[in-house]
Short mmCIF file of C-alpha atoms in Angstrom, two decimals:
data_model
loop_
_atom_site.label_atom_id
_atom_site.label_comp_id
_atom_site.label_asym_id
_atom_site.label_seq_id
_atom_site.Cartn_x
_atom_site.Cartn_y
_atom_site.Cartn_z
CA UNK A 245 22.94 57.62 -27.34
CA UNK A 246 19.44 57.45 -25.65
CA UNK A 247 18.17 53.91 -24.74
CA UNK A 248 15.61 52.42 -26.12
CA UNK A 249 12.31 51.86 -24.11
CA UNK A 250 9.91 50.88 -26.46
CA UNK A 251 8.99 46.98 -26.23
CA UNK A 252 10.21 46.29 -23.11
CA UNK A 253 6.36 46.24 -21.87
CA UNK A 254 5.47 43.49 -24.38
CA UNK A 255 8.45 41.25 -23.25
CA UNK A 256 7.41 41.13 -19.96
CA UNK A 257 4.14 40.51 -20.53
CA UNK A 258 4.79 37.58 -22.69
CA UNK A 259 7.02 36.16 -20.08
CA UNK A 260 4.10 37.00 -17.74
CA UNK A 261 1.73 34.96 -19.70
CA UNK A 262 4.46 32.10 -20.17
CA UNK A 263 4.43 31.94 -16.21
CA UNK A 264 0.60 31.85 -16.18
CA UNK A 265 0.64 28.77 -18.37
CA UNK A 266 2.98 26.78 -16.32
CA UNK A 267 1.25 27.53 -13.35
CA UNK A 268 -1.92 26.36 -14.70
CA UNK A 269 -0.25 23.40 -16.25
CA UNK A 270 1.21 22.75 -12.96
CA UNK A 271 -2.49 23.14 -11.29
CA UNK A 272 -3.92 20.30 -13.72
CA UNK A 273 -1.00 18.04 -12.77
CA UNK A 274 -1.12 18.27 -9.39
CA UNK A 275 -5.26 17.44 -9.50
CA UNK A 276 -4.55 14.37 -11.69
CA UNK A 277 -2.18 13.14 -9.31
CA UNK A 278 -3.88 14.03 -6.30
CA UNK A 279 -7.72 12.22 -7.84
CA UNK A 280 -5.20 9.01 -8.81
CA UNK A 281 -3.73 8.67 -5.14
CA UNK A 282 -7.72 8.90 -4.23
CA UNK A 283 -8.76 5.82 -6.01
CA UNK A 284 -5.72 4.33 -5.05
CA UNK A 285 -6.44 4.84 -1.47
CA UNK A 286 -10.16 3.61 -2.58
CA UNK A 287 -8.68 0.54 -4.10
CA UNK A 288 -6.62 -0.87 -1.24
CA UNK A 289 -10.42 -0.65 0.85
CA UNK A 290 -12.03 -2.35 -1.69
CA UNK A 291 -9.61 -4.87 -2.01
CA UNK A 292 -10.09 -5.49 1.78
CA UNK A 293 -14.08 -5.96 1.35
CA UNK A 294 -13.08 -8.74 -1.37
CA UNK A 295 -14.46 -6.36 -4.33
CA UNK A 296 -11.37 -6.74 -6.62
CA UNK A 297 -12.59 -6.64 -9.83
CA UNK A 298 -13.94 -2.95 -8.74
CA UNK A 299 -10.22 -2.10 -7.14
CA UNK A 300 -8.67 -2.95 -10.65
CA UNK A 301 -10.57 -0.76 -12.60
CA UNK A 302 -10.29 2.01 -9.62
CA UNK A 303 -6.19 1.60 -10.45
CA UNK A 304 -6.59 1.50 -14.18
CA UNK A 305 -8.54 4.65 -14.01
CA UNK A 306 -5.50 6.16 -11.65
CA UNK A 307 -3.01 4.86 -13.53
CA UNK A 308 -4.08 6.80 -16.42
CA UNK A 309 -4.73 10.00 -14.56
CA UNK A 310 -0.73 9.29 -13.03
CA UNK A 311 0.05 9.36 -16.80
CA UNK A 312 -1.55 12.48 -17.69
CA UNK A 313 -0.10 13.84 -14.78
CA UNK A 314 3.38 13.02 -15.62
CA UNK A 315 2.82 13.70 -19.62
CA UNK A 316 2.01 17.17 -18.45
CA UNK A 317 5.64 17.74 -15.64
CA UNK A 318 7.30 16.46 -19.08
CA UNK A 319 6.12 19.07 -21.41
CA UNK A 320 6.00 22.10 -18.90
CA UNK A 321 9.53 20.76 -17.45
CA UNK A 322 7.63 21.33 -14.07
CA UNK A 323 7.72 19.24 -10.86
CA UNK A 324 4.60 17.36 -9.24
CA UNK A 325 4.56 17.21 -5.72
CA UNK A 326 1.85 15.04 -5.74
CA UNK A 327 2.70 12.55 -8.25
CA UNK A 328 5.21 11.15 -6.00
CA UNK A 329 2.48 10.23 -3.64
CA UNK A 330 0.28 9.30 -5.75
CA UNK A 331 2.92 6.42 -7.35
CA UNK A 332 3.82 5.43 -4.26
CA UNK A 333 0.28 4.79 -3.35
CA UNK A 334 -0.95 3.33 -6.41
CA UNK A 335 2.36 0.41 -6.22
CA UNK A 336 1.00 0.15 -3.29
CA UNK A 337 -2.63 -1.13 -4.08
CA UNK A 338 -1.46 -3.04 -7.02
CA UNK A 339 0.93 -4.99 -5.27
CA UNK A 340 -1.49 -6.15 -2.26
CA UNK A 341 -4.08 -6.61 -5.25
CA UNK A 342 -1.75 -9.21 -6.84
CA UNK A 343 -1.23 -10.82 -3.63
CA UNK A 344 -4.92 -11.08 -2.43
CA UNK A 345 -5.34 -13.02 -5.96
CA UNK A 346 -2.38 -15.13 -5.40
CA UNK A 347 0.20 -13.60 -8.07
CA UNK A 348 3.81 -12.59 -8.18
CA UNK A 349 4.79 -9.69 -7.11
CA UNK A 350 4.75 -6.67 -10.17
CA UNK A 351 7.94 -5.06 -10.70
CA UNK A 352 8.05 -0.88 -10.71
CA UNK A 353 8.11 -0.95 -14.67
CA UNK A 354 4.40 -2.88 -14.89
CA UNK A 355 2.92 -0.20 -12.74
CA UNK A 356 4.54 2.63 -14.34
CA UNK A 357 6.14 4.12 -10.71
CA UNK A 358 9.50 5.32 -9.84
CA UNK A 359 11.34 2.56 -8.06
CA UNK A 360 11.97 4.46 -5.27
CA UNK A 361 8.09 5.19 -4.69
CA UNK A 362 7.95 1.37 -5.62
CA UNK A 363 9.68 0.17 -2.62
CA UNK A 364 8.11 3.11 -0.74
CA UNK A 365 4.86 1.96 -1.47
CA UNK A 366 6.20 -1.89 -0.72
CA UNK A 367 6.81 -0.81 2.73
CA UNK A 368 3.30 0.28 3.52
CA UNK A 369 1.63 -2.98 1.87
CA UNK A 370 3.14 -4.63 5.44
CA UNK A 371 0.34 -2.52 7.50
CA UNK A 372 -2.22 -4.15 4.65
CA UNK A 373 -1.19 -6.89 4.96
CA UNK A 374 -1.97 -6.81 9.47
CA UNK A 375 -5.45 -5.67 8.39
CA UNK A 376 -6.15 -8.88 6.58
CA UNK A 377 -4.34 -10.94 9.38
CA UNK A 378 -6.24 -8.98 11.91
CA UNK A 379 -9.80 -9.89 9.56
CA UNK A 380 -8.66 -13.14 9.39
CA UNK A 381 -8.94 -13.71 13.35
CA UNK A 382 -11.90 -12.10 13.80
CA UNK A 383 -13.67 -14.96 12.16
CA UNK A 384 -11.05 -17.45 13.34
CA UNK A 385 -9.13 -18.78 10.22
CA UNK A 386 -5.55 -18.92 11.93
CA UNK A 387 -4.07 -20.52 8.96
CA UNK A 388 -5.12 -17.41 6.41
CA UNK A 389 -4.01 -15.02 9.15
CA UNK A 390 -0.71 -17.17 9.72
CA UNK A 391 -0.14 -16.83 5.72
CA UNK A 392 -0.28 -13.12 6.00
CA UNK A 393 2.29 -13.16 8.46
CA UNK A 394 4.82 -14.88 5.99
CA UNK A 395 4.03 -12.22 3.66
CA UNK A 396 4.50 -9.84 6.14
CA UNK A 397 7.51 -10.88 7.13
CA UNK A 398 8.83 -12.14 3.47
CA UNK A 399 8.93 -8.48 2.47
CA UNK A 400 10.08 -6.70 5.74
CA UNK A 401 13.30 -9.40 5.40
CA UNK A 402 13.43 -8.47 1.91
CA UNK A 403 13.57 -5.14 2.10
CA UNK A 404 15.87 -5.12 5.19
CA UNK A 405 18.46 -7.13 3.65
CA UNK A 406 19.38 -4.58 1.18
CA UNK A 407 21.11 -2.12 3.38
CA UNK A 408 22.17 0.54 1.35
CA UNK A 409 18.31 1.04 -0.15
CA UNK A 410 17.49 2.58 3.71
CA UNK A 411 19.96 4.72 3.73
CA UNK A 412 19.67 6.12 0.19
CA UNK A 413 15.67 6.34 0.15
CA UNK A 414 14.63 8.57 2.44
CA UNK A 415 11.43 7.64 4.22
CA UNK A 416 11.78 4.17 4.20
CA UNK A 417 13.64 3.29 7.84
CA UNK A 418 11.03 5.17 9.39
CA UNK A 419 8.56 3.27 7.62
CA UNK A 420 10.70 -0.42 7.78
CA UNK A 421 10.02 0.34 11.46
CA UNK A 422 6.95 0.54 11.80
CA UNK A 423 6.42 -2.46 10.10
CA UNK A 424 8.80 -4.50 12.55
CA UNK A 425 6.37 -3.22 15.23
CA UNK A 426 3.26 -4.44 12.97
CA UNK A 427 5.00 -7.63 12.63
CA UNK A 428 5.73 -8.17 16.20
CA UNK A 429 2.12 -7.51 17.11
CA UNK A 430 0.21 -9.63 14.30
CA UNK A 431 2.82 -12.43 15.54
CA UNK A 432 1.99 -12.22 19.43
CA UNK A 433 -1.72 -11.45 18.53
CA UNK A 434 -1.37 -14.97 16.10
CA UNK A 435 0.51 -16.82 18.68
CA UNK A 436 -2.39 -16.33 21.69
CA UNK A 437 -4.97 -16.59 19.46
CA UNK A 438 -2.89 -20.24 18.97
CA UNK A 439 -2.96 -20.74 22.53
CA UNK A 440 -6.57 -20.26 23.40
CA UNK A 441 -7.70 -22.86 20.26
CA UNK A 442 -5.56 -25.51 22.00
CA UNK A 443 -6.83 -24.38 24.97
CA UNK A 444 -10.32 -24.62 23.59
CA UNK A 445 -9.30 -28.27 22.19
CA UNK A 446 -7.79 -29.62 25.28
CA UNK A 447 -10.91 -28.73 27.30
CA UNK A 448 -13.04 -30.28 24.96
CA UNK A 449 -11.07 -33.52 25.18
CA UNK A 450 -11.66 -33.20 28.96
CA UNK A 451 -15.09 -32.64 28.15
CA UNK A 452 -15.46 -35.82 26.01
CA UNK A 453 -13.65 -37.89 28.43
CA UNK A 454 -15.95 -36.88 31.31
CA UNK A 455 -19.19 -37.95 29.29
CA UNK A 456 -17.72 -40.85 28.25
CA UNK A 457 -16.75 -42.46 31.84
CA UNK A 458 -20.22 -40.74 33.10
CA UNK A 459 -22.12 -43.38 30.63
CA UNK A 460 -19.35 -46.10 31.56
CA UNK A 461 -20.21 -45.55 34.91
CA UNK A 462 -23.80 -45.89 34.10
CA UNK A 463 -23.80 -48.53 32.39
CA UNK A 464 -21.84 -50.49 34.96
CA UNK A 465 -24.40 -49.56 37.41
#
C-alpha cells in the first residue's frame, strides 16, 4: 500500500499559523507588562515629589495593562516574562503610596500580584523608603526621617522573621541584604545628623549665656 501524501502541507501550515498567533499574542503581553512596570517605576518618582494623586492614576492605568497582560498568558496558555516584573514593581509603588498617605499596608490580593512578587516588591519599598529619610534631612526634619526608619526597619524585621520565605523565594536574601545595609546607613546618617543638632543647641546655650553675663557685666559697671 502506497502512503498517502496529500494534506500533509495544509497541516503544517495550520500548525504554522497556530505558532504565529501565540507568538504575537505573546508579543502584546509582554508590551503590556513591560508599559505597566513603566508607570510603575513613574509612580514611585512621583510619589517622592509629593504628586500622589498623579501616582494613583499612573498605577490604575498599570494595573489594568498587568490585567490585559495576564488575560492574554491565560488564553494563549503562554508565559510572560515580564509580567513578573512588572507585579513586583507595581506592589511595590502601591505599597509606599499607602504609606506616604498614612494607610495600612495592602495585601497581594488588593493589588492583583502574585504573593511572591508581593513580598519581592516589599523588599525594595526599604530603598524607598532611605530616599524619603535621606529628603527628609536635607531640609532637617529628623523626626519624619526618624519615622522612615521605623518603617524601614518594621518591614526588614518582618520579613526576616519568616525564615522559610528566604529560602523558598528566590531573590529575596539578596535583596533582604541590601536593605540591612540601607538600614544601617539611614540609621548612622540619622544618628550624626542627631549629634550635630545637639551640638548646634548646646553651642547656642553657650552663646546665650555669654550675652547674658556680657550685659550683667555691663550693667554692674
Amino acid at each position: 500500500m502506497v502512503a498517502n501524501y496529500s494534506g500533509l502541507e495544509e497541516i503544517v501550515e495550520e500548525i504554522a499559523g497556530r505558532l504565529r498567533e501565540v507568538e504575537e499574542a505573546r508579543d502584546e503581553a509582554q508590551e503590556l507588562a513591560r508599559r505597566a512596570r513603566v508607570l510603575s517605576k513613574t509612580a514611585i518618582l512621583l510619589i517622592h515629589g509629593g504628586e500622589l494623586e498623579t501616582a494613583e492614576g499612573r498605577l490604575r492605568e498599570a494595573r489594568r495593562m498587568m490585567m490585559a497582560s495576564e488575560a492574554i498568558s491565560r488564553s494563549r496558555w503562554i508565559r510572560v516574562e515580564e509580567l513578573a516584573s512588572a507585579q513586583e514593581e507595581h506592589a511595590e509603588a502601591v505599597i509606599l503610596l499607602n504609606l506616604m498617605r498614612g494607610e495600612d499596608f495592602p495585601n497581594p490580593e488588593e493589588l492583583g500580584v502574585e504573593p511572591g512578587r508581593y513580598l519581592l516588591g516589599l523588599a525594595d519599598v526599604i530603598g524607598e523608603l532611605r530616599r524619603e529619610a535621606v529628603e527628609a534631612l536635607r531640609i532637617g526634619d529628623l523626626s519624619r526621617a526618624e519615622e522612615m526608619l521605623r518603617l524601614m526597619e518594621h518591614i526588614y524585621l518582618t520579613l526576616t522573621s519568616a525564615e522559610e520565605v528566604s529560602v523558598l523565594l528566590r531573590g529575596l536574601r539578596r535583596k533582604l541584604d541590601v536593605a540591612r545595609s540601607l538600614i544601617e546607613g539611614t540609621r548612622g546618617q540619622i544618628a550624626e545628623e542627631r549629634g550635630r543638632m545637639r551640638l548646634l543647641e548646646a553651642l547656642r546655650k553657650l552663646e546665650d549665656q555669654r550675652k547674658s553675663s556680657s550685659i550683667s557685666l555691663e550693667e554692674a559697671s
